Structures are given as C-alpha cells and as structure tokens.
Short mmCIF file of C-alpha atoms in Angstrom, two decimals:
data_model
loop_
_atom_site.label_atom_id
_atom_site.label_comp_id
_atom_site.label_asym_id
_atom_site.label_seq_id
_atom_site.Cartn_x
_atom_site.Cartn_y
_atom_site.Cartn_z
CA UNK A 20 -79.70 18.70 -26.08
CA UNK A 21 -78.78 17.25 -23.05
CA UNK A 22 -76.42 20.02 -21.34
CA UNK A 23 -74.84 19.25 -17.57
CA UNK A 24 -72.88 21.02 -15.09
CA UNK A 25 -69.26 21.09 -16.24
CA UNK A 26 -69.70 20.63 -19.68
CA UNK A 27 -67.88 23.23 -21.88
CA UNK A 28 -69.92 24.95 -24.48
CA UNK A 29 -69.00 26.51 -27.47
CA UNK A 30 -71.19 29.34 -28.89
CA UNK A 31 -72.01 30.59 -32.07
CA UNK A 32 -70.02 33.66 -33.31
CA UNK A 33 -73.26 35.78 -32.85
CA UNK A 34 -73.75 34.67 -29.39
CA UNK A 35 -74.38 37.18 -26.11
CA UNK A 36 -73.92 36.29 -23.01
CA UNK A 37 -76.13 37.11 -20.68
CA UNK A 38 -76.32 39.15 -17.23
CA UNK A 39 -72.36 39.31 -17.05
CA UNK A 40 -71.23 42.36 -14.50
CA UNK A 41 -67.51 41.84 -14.35
CA UNK A 42 -66.09 44.42 -16.91
CA UNK A 43 -62.99 42.22 -18.11
CA UNK A 44 -65.09 39.48 -19.78
CA UNK A 45 -65.97 41.69 -22.81
CA UNK A 46 -62.03 42.78 -23.25
CA UNK A 47 -61.03 38.64 -22.84
CA UNK A 48 -63.87 36.28 -23.90
CA UNK A 49 -64.94 35.56 -27.40
CA UNK A 50 -66.98 32.90 -29.08
CA UNK A 51 -63.74 31.31 -29.72
CA UNK A 52 -63.30 29.94 -26.09
CA UNK A 53 -65.90 27.64 -24.66
CA UNK A 54 -67.96 28.74 -21.40
CA UNK A 55 -68.70 26.21 -18.70
CA UNK A 56 -71.93 24.73 -17.35
CA UNK A 57 -72.35 26.02 -13.86
CA UNK A 58 -74.99 24.95 -11.08
CA UNK A 59 -77.97 26.71 -10.63
CA UNK A 60 -81.67 26.98 -10.94
CA UNK A 61 -82.48 26.92 -14.97
CA UNK A 62 -84.41 29.21 -16.28
CA UNK A 63 -86.54 28.48 -19.41
CA UNK A 64 -84.25 28.55 -22.72
CA UNK A 65 -80.97 29.51 -20.92
CA UNK A 66 -78.04 27.72 -19.76
CA UNK A 67 -76.04 29.12 -16.40
CA UNK A 68 -72.81 29.29 -17.43
CA UNK A 69 -69.29 30.29 -16.27
CA UNK A 70 -66.47 32.48 -17.77
CA UNK A 71 -62.93 31.70 -17.38
CA UNK A 72 -60.45 35.15 -17.27
CA UNK A 73 -56.72 35.14 -18.21
CA UNK A 74 -56.06 35.43 -14.27
CA UNK A 75 -56.59 32.33 -11.91
CA UNK A 76 -59.10 34.55 -10.05
CA UNK A 77 -61.07 35.85 -13.13
CA UNK A 78 -64.08 34.03 -13.11
CA UNK A 79 -67.63 35.22 -13.73
CA UNK A 80 -71.51 34.24 -13.77
CA UNK A 81 -73.85 34.33 -16.37
CA UNK A 82 -76.29 33.14 -18.84
CA UNK A 83 -76.71 31.93 -22.38
CA UNK A 84 -79.57 30.90 -24.55
CA UNK A 85 -79.77 27.48 -25.71
CA UNK A 86 -80.04 28.00 -29.45
CA UNK A 87 -76.83 29.90 -29.05
CA UNK A 88 -74.87 26.58 -28.01
CA UNK A 89 -73.14 25.28 -30.96
CA UNK A 90 -71.17 22.16 -29.44
CA UNK A 91 -70.64 20.21 -26.29
CA UNK A 92 -67.39 19.24 -25.00
CA UNK A 93 -68.25 16.56 -22.05
CA UNK A 94 -65.87 16.17 -19.19
CA UNK A 95 -65.91 12.21 -20.21
CA UNK A 96 -65.15 13.17 -24.05
CA UNK A 97 -62.01 15.28 -23.02
CA UNK A 98 -60.37 12.23 -21.62
CA UNK A 99 -59.48 10.74 -24.64
CA UNK A 100 -57.52 13.33 -26.10
CA UNK A 101 -55.14 13.18 -23.26
CA UNK A 102 -52.43 10.75 -24.99
CA UNK A 103 -52.17 12.64 -27.92
CA UNK A 104 -52.69 16.20 -26.62
CA UNK A 105 -49.69 18.82 -27.13
CA UNK A 106 -49.81 18.68 -23.45
CA UNK A 107 -49.59 15.11 -22.98
CA UNK A 108 -46.06 15.98 -21.34
CA UNK A 109 -47.67 17.42 -18.50
CA UNK A 110 -48.49 15.74 -15.05
CA UNK A 111 -52.33 16.14 -14.93
CA UNK A 112 -52.35 15.07 -18.53
CA UNK A 113 -50.31 12.29 -18.10
CA UNK A 114 -52.47 11.25 -14.94
CA UNK A 115 -55.39 11.00 -16.87
CA UNK A 116 -53.69 8.69 -19.47
CA UNK A 117 -52.82 6.56 -16.16
CA UNK A 118 -56.26 6.38 -15.08
CA UNK A 119 -57.76 5.16 -18.41
CA UNK A 120 -55.27 2.16 -18.30
CA UNK A 121 -57.83 0.75 -15.84
CA UNK A 122 -61.49 -0.52 -16.72
CA UNK A 123 -64.29 1.39 -14.57
CA UNK A 124 -68.31 0.70 -14.13
CA UNK A 125 -68.75 4.38 -14.38
CA UNK A 126 -68.26 7.16 -16.67
CA UNK A 127 -66.01 9.71 -15.42
CA UNK A 128 -63.95 12.78 -17.07
CA UNK A 129 -61.90 15.73 -16.53
CA UNK A 130 -62.95 19.22 -15.49
CA UNK A 131 -61.09 22.45 -14.19
CA UNK A 132 -57.96 23.53 -15.95
CA UNK A 133 -56.94 20.41 -17.44
CA UNK A 134 -60.30 19.77 -19.31
CA UNK A 135 -60.32 23.33 -20.74
CA UNK A 136 -56.60 22.99 -21.80
CA UNK A 137 -57.73 19.72 -23.31
CA UNK A 138 -60.61 21.27 -25.01
CA UNK A 139 -58.96 24.41 -26.28
CA UNK A 140 -55.04 23.89 -26.42
CA UNK A 141 -54.63 27.08 -24.33
CA UNK A 142 -51.74 27.49 -22.17
CA UNK A 143 -53.50 27.36 -18.95
CA UNK A 144 -51.52 24.44 -17.37
CA UNK A 145 -48.23 24.20 -15.43
CA UNK A 146 -46.30 21.50 -13.79
CA UNK A 147 -47.75 21.88 -10.39
CA UNK A 148 -51.79 22.14 -11.56
CA UNK A 149 -54.23 20.12 -9.86
CA UNK A 150 -56.25 17.48 -11.35
CA UNK A 151 -60.27 18.15 -11.01
CA UNK A 152 -62.31 14.56 -12.37
CA UNK A 153 -65.71 13.68 -12.30
CA UNK A 154 -67.47 10.36 -11.93
CA UNK A 155 -71.15 10.13 -12.99
CA UNK A 156 -73.35 8.48 -10.73
CA UNK A 157 -77.08 8.49 -11.44
CA UNK A 158 -77.40 5.48 -8.93
CA UNK A 159 -75.20 4.88 -5.83
CA UNK A 160 -71.34 3.06 -6.41
CA UNK A 161 -69.67 0.48 -5.07
CA UNK A 162 -67.65 1.81 -1.92
CA UNK A 163 -64.75 -0.65 -2.31
CA UNK A 164 -64.42 0.42 -6.16
CA UNK A 165 -64.34 3.66 -5.34
CA UNK A 166 -61.58 3.39 -2.88
CA UNK A 167 -59.77 1.85 -5.22
CA UNK A 168 -60.19 4.53 -7.50
CA UNK A 169 -59.15 6.89 -4.51
CA UNK A 170 -55.76 4.76 -3.80
CA UNK A 171 -55.06 4.84 -7.71
CA UNK A 172 -55.26 8.84 -7.34
CA UNK A 173 -52.68 8.65 -4.81
CA UNK A 174 -50.22 6.89 -7.54
CA UNK A 175 -50.54 9.91 -10.15
CA UNK A 176 -47.89 12.34 -10.68
CA UNK A 177 -50.19 15.21 -9.43
CA UNK A 178 -52.68 16.21 -6.85
CA UNK A 179 -56.13 14.72 -7.99
CA UNK A 180 -59.61 15.18 -6.47
CA UNK A 181 -63.08 13.53 -7.59
CA UNK A 182 -66.55 15.00 -7.61
CA UNK A 183 -69.52 12.66 -7.68
CA UNK A 184 -72.13 13.70 -9.69
CA UNK A 185 -75.85 12.43 -8.88
CA UNK A 186 -79.16 13.32 -9.92
CA UNK A 187 -79.51 16.12 -7.09
CA UNK A 188 -75.80 17.38 -7.10
CA UNK A 189 -72.32 16.61 -6.66
CA UNK A 190 -69.96 16.01 -3.36
CA UNK A 191 -66.35 15.30 -2.82
CA UNK A 192 -65.37 11.73 -3.03
CA UNK A 193 -62.84 12.19 -0.29
CA UNK A 194 -65.41 13.42 2.19
CA UNK A 195 -67.48 10.59 1.60
CA UNK A 196 -64.92 8.17 2.04
CA UNK A 197 -64.37 9.56 5.46
CA UNK A 198 -67.21 9.92 7.08
CA UNK A 199 -70.50 9.01 4.48
CA UNK A 200 -71.60 12.58 5.52
CA UNK A 201 -71.06 15.39 2.68
CA UNK A 202 -71.86 18.72 1.26
CA UNK A 203 -73.66 18.28 -1.47
CA UNK A 204 -73.55 21.04 -4.18
CA UNK A 205 -77.38 21.34 -5.34
CA UNK A 206 -78.90 24.12 -7.85
CA UNK A 207 -80.73 25.24 -4.62
CA UNK A 208 -77.28 25.57 -2.77
CA UNK A 209 -75.32 23.15 -0.48
CA UNK A 210 -76.83 20.94 1.80
CA UNK A 211 -75.41 18.84 4.19
CA UNK A 212 -76.65 15.18 3.99
CA UNK A 213 -75.37 11.46 4.23
CA UNK A 214 -77.96 10.69 1.49
CA UNK A 215 -76.74 12.25 -1.60
CA UNK A 216 -78.66 10.22 -4.12
CA UNK A 217 -81.87 11.43 -2.50
CA UNK A 218 -83.75 14.74 -3.33
CA UNK A 219 -84.32 15.27 0.27
CA UNK A 220 -82.73 14.31 3.99
#
C-alpha cells in the first residue's frame, strides 16, 4: 500500500486512532471522515496522521495502523472531481478546473480544505478560502515550466500556494522561484537547503 503525505485515508468502521491527546477528537471524529497523512518518521505498521476538527484551529496529530486503512484519496485523484462536484461554483474549485485546461508534465493535486471538501462533500469551504496545491517531483523540474505554472496561479479566482514534493520532503514553490533556497519539510524536521532533491546538503 503506497501511502504518502497529504493522502486522505478512509478507515474501517472499527478503526482506532492512536496517541491522540486532544479531547475534542472523541466527540467530533468518526471513521465516516478521512484523516490526512502527515510527515513524520514512520513507525513499523503504522501511519502518522492528522485529524481535522469542526473549528479551523482544531487539528490533532496521531497514528493509525496500516491494516485499518480502507481507502486512499490521493491529492491528484481529487482534482478530477472539481468540474462536477456540488461545490463547483466556489472559487477554489473553479480554480482547479482552470488548471486542468492546460497539460502539465508532472502529477499535481489538491490538499487542504479544498481537497477535504472534494473528498467528503462537507461544507468546509467559503468564497475566500485559499487553494493548496501539490506537485509530485521525484526528479528536479524545469524552472521555466514552474514559472509558467506560478503565473497561471496569479490568474485564478482565489489565492493559491504550491508545495513541491521531492523524495526527501516538500518545499514552497514561491520560495524556490524567488531565491533557489528553501525550507524543506522532512520527516525529521525542517532544514534550509538549496538542494531539495538530495538527502543532505
């Protein structure tokens, strides 16, 4: 089972969340809602996850057993739902449809509240929501094409940010285009680097 950061995981009905400290989770979460894979050092047989609460500030970190995972919604899988989704009139969902009109040389997807809404149909979006995007980049990408992507984002009906996912972590595209030096988010914590496709500086 290929599970990666930002994937949404649907769990079996009898699944248990492990190592959750926040008390609100017991009242608000059920296996009818997905959890999101977060970046952390993987422990054998488990997946690091985050739980989304009803309030914007309610986020909890924990773990689930791999055998409790029933289905995976990857960010790139959710994009295809934008055009026909019940939230298709909202700015972030319209923006996804716009980006789909152009062919890109990489896999890309949607995360954050828009991805969660597309996966669940829960009303977590509003007209001023930001759009969080993810580009899969197992190899270094063409800076010129990334510049075109960034210019396209400026034409969207909402604010949009892109994370570039490398084999060693993720970084903000706008940082990389600005200076070439980025804060790479890794399983062991963030590190400042100008070599985000290498394990060490």
